[in-house]
PDB file of C-alpha atoms in Angstrom:
ATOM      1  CA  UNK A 543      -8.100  30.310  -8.226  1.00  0.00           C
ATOM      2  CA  UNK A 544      -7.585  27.963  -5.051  1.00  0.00           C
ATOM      3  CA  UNK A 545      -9.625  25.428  -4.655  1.00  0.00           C
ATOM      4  CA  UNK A 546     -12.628  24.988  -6.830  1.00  0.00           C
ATOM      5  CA  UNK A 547     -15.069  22.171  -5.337  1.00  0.00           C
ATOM      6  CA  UNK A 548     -18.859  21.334  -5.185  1.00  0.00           C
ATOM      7  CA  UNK A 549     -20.741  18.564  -7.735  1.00  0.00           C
ATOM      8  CA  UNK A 550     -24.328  18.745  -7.300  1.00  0.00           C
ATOM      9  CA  UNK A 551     -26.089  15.279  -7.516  1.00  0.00           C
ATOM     10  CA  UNK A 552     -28.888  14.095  -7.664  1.00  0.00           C
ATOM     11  CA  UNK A 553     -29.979  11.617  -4.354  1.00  0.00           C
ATOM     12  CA  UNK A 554     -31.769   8.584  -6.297  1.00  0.00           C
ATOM     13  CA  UNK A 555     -34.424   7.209  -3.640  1.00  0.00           C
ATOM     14  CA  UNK A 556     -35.904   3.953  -4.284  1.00  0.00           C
ATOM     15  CA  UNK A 557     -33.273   2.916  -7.061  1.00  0.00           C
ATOM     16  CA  UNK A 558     -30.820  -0.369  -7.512  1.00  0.00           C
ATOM     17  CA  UNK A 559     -27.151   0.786  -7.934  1.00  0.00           C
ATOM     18  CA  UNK A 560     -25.060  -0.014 -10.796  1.00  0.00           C
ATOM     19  CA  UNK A 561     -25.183  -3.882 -11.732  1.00  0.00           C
ATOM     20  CA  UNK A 562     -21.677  -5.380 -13.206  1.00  0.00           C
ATOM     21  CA  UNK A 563     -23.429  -5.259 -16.541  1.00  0.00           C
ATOM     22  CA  UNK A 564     -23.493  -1.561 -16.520  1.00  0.00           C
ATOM     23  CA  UNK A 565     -19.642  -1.566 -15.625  1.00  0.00           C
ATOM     24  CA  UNK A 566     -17.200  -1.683 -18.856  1.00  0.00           C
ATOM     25  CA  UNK A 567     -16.218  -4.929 -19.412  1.00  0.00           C
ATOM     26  CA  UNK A 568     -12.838  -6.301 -17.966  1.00  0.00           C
ATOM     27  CA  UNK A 569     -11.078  -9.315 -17.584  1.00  0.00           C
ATOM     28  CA  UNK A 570     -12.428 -10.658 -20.999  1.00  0.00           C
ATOM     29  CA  UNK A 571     -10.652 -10.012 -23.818  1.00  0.00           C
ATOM     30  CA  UNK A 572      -6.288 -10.056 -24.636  1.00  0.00           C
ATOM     31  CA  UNK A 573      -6.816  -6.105 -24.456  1.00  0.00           C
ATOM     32  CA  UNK A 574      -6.761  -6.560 -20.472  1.00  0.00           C
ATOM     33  CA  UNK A 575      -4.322  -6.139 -18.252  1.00  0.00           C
ATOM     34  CA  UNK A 576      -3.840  -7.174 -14.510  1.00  0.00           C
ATOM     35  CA  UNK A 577      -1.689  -5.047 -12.747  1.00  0.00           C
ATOM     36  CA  UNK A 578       0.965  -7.306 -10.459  1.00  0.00           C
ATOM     37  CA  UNK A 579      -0.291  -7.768  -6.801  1.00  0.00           C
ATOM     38  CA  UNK A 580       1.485  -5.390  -4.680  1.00  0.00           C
ATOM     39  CA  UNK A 581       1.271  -2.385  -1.905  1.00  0.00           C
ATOM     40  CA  UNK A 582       1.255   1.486  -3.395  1.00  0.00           C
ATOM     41  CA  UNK A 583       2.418   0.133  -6.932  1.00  0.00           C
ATOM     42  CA  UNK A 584       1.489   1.235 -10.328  1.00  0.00           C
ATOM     43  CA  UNK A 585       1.313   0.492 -14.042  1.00  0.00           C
ATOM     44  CA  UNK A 586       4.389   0.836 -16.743  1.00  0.00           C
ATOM     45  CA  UNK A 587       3.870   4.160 -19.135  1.00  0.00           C
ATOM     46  CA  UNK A 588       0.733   3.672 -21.191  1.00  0.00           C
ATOM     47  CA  UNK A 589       1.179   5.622 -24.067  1.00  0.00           C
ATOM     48  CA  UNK A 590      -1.883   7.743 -25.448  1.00  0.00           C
ATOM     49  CA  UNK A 591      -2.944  10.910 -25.810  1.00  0.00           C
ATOM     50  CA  UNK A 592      -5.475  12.700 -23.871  1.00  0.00           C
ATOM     51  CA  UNK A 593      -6.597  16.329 -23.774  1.00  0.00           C
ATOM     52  CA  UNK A 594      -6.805  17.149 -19.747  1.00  0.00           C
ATOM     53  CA  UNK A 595      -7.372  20.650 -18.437  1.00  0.00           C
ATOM     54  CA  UNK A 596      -6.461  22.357 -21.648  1.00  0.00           C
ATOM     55  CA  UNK A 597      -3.210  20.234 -22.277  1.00  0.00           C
ATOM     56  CA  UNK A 598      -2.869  17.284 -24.445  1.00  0.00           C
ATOM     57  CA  UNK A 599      -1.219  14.571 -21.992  1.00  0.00           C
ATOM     58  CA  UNK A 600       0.964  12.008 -23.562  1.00  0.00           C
ATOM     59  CA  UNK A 601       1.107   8.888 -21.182  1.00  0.00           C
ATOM     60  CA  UNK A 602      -0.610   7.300 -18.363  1.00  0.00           C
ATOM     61  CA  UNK A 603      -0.137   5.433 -14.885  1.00  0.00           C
ATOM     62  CA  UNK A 604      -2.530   3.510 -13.026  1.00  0.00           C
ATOM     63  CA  UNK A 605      -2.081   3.553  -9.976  1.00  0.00           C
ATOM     64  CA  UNK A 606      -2.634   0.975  -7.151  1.00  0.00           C
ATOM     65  CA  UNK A 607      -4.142   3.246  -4.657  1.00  0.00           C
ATOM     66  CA  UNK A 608      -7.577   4.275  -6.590  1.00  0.00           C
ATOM     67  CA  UNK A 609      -6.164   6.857  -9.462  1.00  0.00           C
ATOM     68  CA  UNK A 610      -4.636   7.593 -12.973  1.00  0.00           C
ATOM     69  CA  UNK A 611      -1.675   9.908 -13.380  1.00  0.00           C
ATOM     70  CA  UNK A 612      -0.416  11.624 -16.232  1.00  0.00           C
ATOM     71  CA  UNK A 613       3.354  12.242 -17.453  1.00  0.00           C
ATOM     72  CA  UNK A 614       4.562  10.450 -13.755  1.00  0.00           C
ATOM     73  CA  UNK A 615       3.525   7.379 -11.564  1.00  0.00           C
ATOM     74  CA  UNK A 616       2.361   8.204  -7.839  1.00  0.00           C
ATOM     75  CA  UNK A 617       2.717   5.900  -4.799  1.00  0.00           C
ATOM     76  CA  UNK A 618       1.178   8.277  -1.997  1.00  0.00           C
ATOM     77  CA  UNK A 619      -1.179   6.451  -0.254  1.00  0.00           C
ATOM     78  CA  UNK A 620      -2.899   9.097   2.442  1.00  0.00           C
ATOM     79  CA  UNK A 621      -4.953  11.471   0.115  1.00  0.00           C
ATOM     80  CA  UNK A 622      -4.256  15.115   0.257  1.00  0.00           C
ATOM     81  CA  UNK A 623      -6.570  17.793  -0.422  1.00  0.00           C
ATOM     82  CA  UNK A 624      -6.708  19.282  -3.373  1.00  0.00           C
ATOM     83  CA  UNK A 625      -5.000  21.056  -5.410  1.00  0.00           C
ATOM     84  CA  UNK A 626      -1.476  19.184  -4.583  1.00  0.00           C
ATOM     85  CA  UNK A 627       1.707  20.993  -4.515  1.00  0.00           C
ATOM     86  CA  UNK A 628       4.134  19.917  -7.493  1.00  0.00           C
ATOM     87  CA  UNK A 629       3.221  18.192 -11.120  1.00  0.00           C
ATOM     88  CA  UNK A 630       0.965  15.564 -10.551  1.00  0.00           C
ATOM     89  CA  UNK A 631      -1.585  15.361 -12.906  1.00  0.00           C
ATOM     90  CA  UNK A 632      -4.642  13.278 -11.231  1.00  0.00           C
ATOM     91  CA  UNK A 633      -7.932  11.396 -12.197  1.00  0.00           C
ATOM     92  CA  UNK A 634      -8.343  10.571  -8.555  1.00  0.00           C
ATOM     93  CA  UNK A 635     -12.019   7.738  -8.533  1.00  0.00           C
ATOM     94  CA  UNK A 636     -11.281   6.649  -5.497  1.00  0.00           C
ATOM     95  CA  UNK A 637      -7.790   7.722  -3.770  1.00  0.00           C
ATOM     96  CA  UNK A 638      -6.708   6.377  -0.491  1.00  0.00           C
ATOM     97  CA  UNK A 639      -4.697   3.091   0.807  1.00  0.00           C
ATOM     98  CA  UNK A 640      -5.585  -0.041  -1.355  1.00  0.00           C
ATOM     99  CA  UNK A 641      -3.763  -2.827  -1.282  1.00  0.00           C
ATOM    100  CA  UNK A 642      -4.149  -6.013  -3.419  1.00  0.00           C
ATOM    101  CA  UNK A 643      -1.352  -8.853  -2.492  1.00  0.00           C
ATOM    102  CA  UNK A 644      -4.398 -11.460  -1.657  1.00  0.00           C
ATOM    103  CA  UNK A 645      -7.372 -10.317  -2.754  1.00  0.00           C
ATOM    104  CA  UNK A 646      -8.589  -7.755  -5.417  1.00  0.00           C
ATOM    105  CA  UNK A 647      -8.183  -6.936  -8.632  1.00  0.00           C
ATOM    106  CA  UNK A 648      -6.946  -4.102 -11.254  1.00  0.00           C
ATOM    107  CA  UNK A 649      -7.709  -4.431 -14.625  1.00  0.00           C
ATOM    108  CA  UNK A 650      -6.502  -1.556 -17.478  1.00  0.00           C
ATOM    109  CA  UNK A 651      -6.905  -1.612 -21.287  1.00  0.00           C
ATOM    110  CA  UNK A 652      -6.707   0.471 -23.737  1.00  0.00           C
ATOM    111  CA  UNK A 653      -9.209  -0.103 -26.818  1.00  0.00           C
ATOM    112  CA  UNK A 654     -10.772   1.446 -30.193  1.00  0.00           C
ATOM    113  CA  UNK A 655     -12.921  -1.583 -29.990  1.00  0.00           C
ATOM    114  CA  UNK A 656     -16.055  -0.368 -32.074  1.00  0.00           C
ATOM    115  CA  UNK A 657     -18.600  -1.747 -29.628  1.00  0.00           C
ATOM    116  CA  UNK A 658     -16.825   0.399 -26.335  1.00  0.00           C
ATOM    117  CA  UNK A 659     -16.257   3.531 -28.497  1.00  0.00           C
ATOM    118  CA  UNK A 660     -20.311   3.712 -29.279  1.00  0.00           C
ATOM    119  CA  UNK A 661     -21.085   2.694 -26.000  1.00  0.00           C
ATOM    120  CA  UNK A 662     -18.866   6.122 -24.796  1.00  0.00           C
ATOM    121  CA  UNK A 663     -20.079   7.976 -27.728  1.00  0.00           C
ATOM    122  CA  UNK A 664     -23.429   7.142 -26.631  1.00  0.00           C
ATOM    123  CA  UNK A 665     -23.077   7.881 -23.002  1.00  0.00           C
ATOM    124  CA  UNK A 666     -21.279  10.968 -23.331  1.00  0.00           C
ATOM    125  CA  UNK A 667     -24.270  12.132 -25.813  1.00  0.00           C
ATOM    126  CA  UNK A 668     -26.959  10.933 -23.188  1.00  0.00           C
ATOM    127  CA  UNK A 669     -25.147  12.915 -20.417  1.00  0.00           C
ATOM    128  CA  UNK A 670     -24.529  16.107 -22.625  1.00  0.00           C
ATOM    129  CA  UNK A 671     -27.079  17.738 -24.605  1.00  0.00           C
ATOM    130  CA  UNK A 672     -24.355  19.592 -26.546  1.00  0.00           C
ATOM    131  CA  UNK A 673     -22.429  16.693 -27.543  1.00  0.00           C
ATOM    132  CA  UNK A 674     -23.983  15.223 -30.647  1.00  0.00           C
ATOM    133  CA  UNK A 675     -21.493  15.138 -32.568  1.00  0.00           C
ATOM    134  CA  UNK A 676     -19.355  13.165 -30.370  1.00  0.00           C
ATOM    135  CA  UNK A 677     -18.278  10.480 -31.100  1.00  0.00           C
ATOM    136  CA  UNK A 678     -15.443   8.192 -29.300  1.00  0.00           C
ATOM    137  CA  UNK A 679     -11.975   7.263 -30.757  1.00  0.00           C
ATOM    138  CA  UNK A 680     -10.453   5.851 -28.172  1.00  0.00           C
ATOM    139  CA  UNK A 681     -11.394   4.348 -24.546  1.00  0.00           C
ATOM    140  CA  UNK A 682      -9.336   3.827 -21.603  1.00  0.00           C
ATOM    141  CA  UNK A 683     -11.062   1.451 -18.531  1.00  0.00           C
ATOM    142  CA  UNK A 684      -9.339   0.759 -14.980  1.00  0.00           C
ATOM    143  CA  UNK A 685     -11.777  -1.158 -12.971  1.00  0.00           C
ATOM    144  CA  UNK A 686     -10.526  -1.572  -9.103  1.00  0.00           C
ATOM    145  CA  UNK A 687     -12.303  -4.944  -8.635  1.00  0.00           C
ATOM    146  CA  UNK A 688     -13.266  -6.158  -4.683  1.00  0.00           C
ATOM    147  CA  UNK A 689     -10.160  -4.182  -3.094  1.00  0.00           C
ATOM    148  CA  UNK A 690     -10.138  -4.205   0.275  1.00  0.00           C
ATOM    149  CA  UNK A 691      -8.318  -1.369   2.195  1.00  0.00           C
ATOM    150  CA  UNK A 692      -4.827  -1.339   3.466  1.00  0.00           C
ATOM    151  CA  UNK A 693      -4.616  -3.240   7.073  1.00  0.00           C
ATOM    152  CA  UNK A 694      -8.027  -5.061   6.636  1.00  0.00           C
ATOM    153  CA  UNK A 695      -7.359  -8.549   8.501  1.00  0.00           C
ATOM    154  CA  UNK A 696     -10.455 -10.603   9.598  1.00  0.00           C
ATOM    155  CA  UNK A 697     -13.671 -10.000   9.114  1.00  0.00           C
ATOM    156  CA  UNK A 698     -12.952  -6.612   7.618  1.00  0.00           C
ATOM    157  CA  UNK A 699     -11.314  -8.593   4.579  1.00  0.00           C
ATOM    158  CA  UNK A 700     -15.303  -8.933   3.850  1.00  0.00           C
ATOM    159  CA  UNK A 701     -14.708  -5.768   3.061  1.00  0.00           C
ATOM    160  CA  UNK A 702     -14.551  -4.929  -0.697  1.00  0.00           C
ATOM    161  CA  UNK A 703     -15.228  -1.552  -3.112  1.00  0.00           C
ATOM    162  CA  UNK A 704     -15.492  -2.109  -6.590  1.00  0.00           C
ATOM    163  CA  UNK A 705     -15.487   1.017  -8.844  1.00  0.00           C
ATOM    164  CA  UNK A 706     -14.159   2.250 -12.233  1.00  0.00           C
ATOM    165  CA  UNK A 707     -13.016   4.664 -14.336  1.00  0.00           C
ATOM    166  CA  UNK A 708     -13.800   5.099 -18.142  1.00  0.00           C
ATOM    167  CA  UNK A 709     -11.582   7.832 -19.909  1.00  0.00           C
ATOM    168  CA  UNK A 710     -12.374   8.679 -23.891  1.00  0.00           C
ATOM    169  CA  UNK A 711     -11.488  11.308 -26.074  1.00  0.00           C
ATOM    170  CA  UNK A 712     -12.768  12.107 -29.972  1.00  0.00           C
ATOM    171  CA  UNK A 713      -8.735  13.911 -29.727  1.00  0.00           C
ATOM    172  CA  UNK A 714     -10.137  16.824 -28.949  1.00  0.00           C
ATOM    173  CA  UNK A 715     -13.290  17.060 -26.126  1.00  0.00           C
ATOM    174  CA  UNK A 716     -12.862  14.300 -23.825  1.00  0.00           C
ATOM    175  CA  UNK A 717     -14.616  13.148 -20.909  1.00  0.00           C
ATOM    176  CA  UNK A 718     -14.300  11.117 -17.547  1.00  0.00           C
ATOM    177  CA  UNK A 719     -16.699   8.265 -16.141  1.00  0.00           C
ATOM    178  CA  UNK A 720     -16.702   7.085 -12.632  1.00  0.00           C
ATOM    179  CA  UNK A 721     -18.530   3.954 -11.882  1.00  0.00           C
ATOM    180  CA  UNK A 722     -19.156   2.915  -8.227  1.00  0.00           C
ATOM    181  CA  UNK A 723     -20.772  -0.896  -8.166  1.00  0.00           C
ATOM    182  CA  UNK A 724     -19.993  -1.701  -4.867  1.00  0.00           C
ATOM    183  CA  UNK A 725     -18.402   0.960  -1.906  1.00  0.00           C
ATOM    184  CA  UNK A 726     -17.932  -0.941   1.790  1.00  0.00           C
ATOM    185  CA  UNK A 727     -15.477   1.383   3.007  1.00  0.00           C
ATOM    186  CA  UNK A 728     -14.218   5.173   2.824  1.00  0.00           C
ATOM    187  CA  UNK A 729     -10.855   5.015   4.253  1.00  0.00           C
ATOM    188  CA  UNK A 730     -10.692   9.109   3.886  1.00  0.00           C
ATOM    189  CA  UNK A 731     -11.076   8.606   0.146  1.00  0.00           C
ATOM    190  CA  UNK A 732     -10.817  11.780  -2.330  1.00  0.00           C
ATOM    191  CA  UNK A 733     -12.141  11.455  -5.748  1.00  0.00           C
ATOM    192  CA  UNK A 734     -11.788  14.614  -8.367  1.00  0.00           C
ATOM    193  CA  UNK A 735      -9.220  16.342 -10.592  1.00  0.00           C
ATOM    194  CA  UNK A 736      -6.016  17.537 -10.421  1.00  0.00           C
ATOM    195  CA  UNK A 737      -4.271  19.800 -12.898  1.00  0.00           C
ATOM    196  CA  UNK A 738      -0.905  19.686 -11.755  1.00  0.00           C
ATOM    197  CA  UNK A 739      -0.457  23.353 -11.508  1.00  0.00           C
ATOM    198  CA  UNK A 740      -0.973  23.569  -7.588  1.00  0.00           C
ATOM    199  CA  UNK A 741      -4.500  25.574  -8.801  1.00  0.00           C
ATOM    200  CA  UNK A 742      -6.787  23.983 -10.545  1.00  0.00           C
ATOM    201  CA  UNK A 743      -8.360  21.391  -9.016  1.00  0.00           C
ATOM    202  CA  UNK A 744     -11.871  19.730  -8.720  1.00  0.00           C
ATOM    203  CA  UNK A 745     -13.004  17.505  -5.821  1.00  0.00           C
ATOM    204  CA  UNK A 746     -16.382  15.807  -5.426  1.00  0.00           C
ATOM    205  CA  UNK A 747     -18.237  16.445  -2.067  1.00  0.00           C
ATOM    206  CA  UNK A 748     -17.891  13.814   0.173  1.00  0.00           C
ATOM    207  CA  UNK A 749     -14.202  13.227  -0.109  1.00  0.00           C
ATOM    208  CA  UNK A 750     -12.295  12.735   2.757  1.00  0.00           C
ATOM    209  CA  UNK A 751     -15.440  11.330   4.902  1.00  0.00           C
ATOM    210  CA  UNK A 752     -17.466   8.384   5.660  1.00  0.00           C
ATOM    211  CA  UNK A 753     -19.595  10.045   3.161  1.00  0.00           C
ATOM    212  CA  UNK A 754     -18.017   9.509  -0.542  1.00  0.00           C
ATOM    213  CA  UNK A 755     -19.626   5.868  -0.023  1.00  0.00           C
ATOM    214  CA  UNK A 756     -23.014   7.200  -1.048  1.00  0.00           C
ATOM    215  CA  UNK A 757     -21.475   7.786  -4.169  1.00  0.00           C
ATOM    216  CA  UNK A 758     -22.935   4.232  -5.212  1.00  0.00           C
ATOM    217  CA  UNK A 759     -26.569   5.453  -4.673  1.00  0.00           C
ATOM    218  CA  UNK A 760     -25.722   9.467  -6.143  1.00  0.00           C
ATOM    219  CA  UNK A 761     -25.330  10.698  -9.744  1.00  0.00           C
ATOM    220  CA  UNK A 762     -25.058  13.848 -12.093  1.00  0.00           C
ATOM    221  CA  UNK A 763     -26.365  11.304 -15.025  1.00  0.00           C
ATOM    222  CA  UNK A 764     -29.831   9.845 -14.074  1.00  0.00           C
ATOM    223  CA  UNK A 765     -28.179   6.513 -13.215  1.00  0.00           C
ATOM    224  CA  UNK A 766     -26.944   5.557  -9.558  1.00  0.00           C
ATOM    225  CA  UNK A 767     -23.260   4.984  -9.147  1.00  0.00           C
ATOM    226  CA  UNK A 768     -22.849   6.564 -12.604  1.00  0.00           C
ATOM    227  CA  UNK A 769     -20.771  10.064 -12.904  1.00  0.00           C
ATOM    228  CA  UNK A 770     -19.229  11.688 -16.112  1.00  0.00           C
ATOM    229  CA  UNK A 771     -17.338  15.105 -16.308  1.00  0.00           C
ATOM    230  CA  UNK A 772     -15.635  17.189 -19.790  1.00  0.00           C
ATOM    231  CA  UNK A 773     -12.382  16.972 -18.630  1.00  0.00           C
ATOM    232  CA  UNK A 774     -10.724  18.710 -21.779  1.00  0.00           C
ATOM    233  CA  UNK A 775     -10.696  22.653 -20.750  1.00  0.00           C
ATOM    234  CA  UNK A 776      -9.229  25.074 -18.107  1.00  0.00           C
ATOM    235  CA  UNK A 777     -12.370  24.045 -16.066  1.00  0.00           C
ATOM    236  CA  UNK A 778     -14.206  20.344 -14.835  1.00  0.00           C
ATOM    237  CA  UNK A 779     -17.398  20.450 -16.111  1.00  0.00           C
ATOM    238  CA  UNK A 780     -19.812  17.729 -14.771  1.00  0.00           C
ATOM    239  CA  UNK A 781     -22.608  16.101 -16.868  1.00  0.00           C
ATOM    240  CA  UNK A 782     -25.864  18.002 -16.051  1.00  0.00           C
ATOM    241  CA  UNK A 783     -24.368  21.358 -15.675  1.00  0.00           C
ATOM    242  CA  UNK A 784     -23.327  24.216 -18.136  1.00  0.00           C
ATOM    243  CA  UNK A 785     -20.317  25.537 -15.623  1.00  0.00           C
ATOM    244  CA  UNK A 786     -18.815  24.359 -12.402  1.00  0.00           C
ATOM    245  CA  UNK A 787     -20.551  25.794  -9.582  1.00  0.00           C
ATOM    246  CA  UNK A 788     -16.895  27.323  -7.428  1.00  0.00           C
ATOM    247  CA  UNK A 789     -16.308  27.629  -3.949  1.00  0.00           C
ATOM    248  CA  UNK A 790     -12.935  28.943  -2.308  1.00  0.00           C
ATOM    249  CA  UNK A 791     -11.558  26.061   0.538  1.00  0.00           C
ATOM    250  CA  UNK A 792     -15.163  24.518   0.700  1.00  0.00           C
ATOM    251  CA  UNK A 793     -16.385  21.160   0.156  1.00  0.00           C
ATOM    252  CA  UNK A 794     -20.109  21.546   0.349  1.00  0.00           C
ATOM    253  CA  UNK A 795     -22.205  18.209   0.998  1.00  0.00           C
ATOM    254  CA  UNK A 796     -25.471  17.701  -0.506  1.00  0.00           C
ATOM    255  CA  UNK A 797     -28.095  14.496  -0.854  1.00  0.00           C
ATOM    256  CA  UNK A 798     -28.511  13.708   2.785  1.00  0.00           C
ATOM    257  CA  UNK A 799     -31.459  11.409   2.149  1.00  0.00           C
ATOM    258  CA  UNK A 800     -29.188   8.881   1.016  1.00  0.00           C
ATOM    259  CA  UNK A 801     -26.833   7.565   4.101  1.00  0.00           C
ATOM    260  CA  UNK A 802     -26.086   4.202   4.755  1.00  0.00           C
ATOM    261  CA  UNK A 803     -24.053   2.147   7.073  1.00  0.00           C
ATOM    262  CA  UNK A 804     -20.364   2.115   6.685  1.00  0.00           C
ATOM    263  CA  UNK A 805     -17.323   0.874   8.414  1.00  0.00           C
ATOM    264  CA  UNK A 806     -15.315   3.701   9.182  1.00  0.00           C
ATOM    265  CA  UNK A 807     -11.658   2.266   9.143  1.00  0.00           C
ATOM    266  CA  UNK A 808      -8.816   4.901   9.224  1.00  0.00           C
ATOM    267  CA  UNK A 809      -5.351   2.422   8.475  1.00  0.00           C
ATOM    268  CA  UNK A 810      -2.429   4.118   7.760  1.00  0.00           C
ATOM    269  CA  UNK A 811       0.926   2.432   7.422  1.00  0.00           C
TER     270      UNK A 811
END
């Protein structure tokens, strides 16, 4: 098994993306952290455990440039395709150059707050049939808030995604939210899974293109902007779907009633 890649969505005509209510809160309570200002940084260790593609992983990174890593911190800004060569163990929402020395946010926390585990065990039961008995122990929320992209200057500092990632886990199933509130620019983003076995891998159609900024007005839930996936066995499964449809070395693109206007910006250092 090479490369196994295609998420069927759903193109939601006529519908109003995700509001900021229907992000996870941040920047509210102690539980939130701001990660320092900086260029291709990331987190300290943030210990917890979380099954991933059939392994229980023990600690986390975030990481500046639109992704969570497991076991080791990553500072690779250009996106690769999937699956990467070595150990890294990726959550990738959004990966490509992001920089946040004057503007933008990242906020992380890690919470068994009783009102965001029912709001995961209820989501996770909404978006899977077979998951009633569900129900949330833990929750883990990075919110990328108004980045711009690395080299913006101008004008193009206008510029701003917002998006998130919601991780939970009853310590044995667990599943992965994306949230995409606002999406300006694509900057050859890549957003999927990556075991860290230089095989398994999952990447959502669109990556790499001016395309993944649809993914504000596209879904596998119902709701615009709103994507969860079982992340916990030897295969991604996405919400709406019994088994990952597989493709070798192809990235298939679907929903083409939904373009919109982007800024296509390609800065590398």
């Amino acid at each position: 098994m090479d490369v196994f890649v295609v998420l069927l969505t759903v193109c939601l005509s006529g519908v109003v993306s995700l509001t900021l209510d229907d992000l996870y809160p941040y920047n509210v309570t102690s539980d939130d952290q701001l990660l320092h200002r900086n260029d291709d940084g990331s987190s300290s260790e943030i210990l917890f455990s979380f099954p991933f593609y059939n392994n229980s992983r023990s600690s986390a990174f975030v990481n500046t440039n639109g992704d969570i890593t497991f076991g080791n911190s990553l500072s690779q800004y250009r996106p690769s395709a999937f699956p990467l060569p070595g150990n890294y163990v990726m959550v990738a929402v959004f990966w490509t150059d992001i920089i946040t020395y004057t503007v933008g946010e990242i906020w992380y926390k890690l919470s068994s707050n009783q009102d965001l585990l029912d709001r995961a065990t209820s989501d996770v039961r909404s978006a899977f049939t077979d998951q009633t008995d569900f129900s949330s122990s833990l929750v883990f929320v990075v919110t990328w808030n108004e980045v711009p992209y690395y080299g913006a200057s101008g004008d193009n500092l206008l510029l701003r995604n917002t998006f998130q990632i919601v991780l939970t886990t009853d310590g044995t199933k667990s599943f992965v939210m994306f949230h995409y509130y606002r999406l300006d620019w694509a900057n050859g983003a890549l957003v999927g899974f990556n075991a860290g076995d230089g095989v398994n891998s999952y990447t959502v159609n669109g990556s790499m293109s001016d395309d993944i900024v649809n993914l504000v007005n596209r879904s596998n839930t119902g709701v615009p902007g709103k994507f969860l996936f079982r992340v916990d066995g030897v295969e991604i499964q996405p919400a709406g779907q019994n088994i990952t449809s597989r493709y070798r070395h192809k990235i298939f693109k679907w929903d083409i009633c939904c373009r919109k206007s982007v800024k296509r910006v390609n800065r590398w250092k």
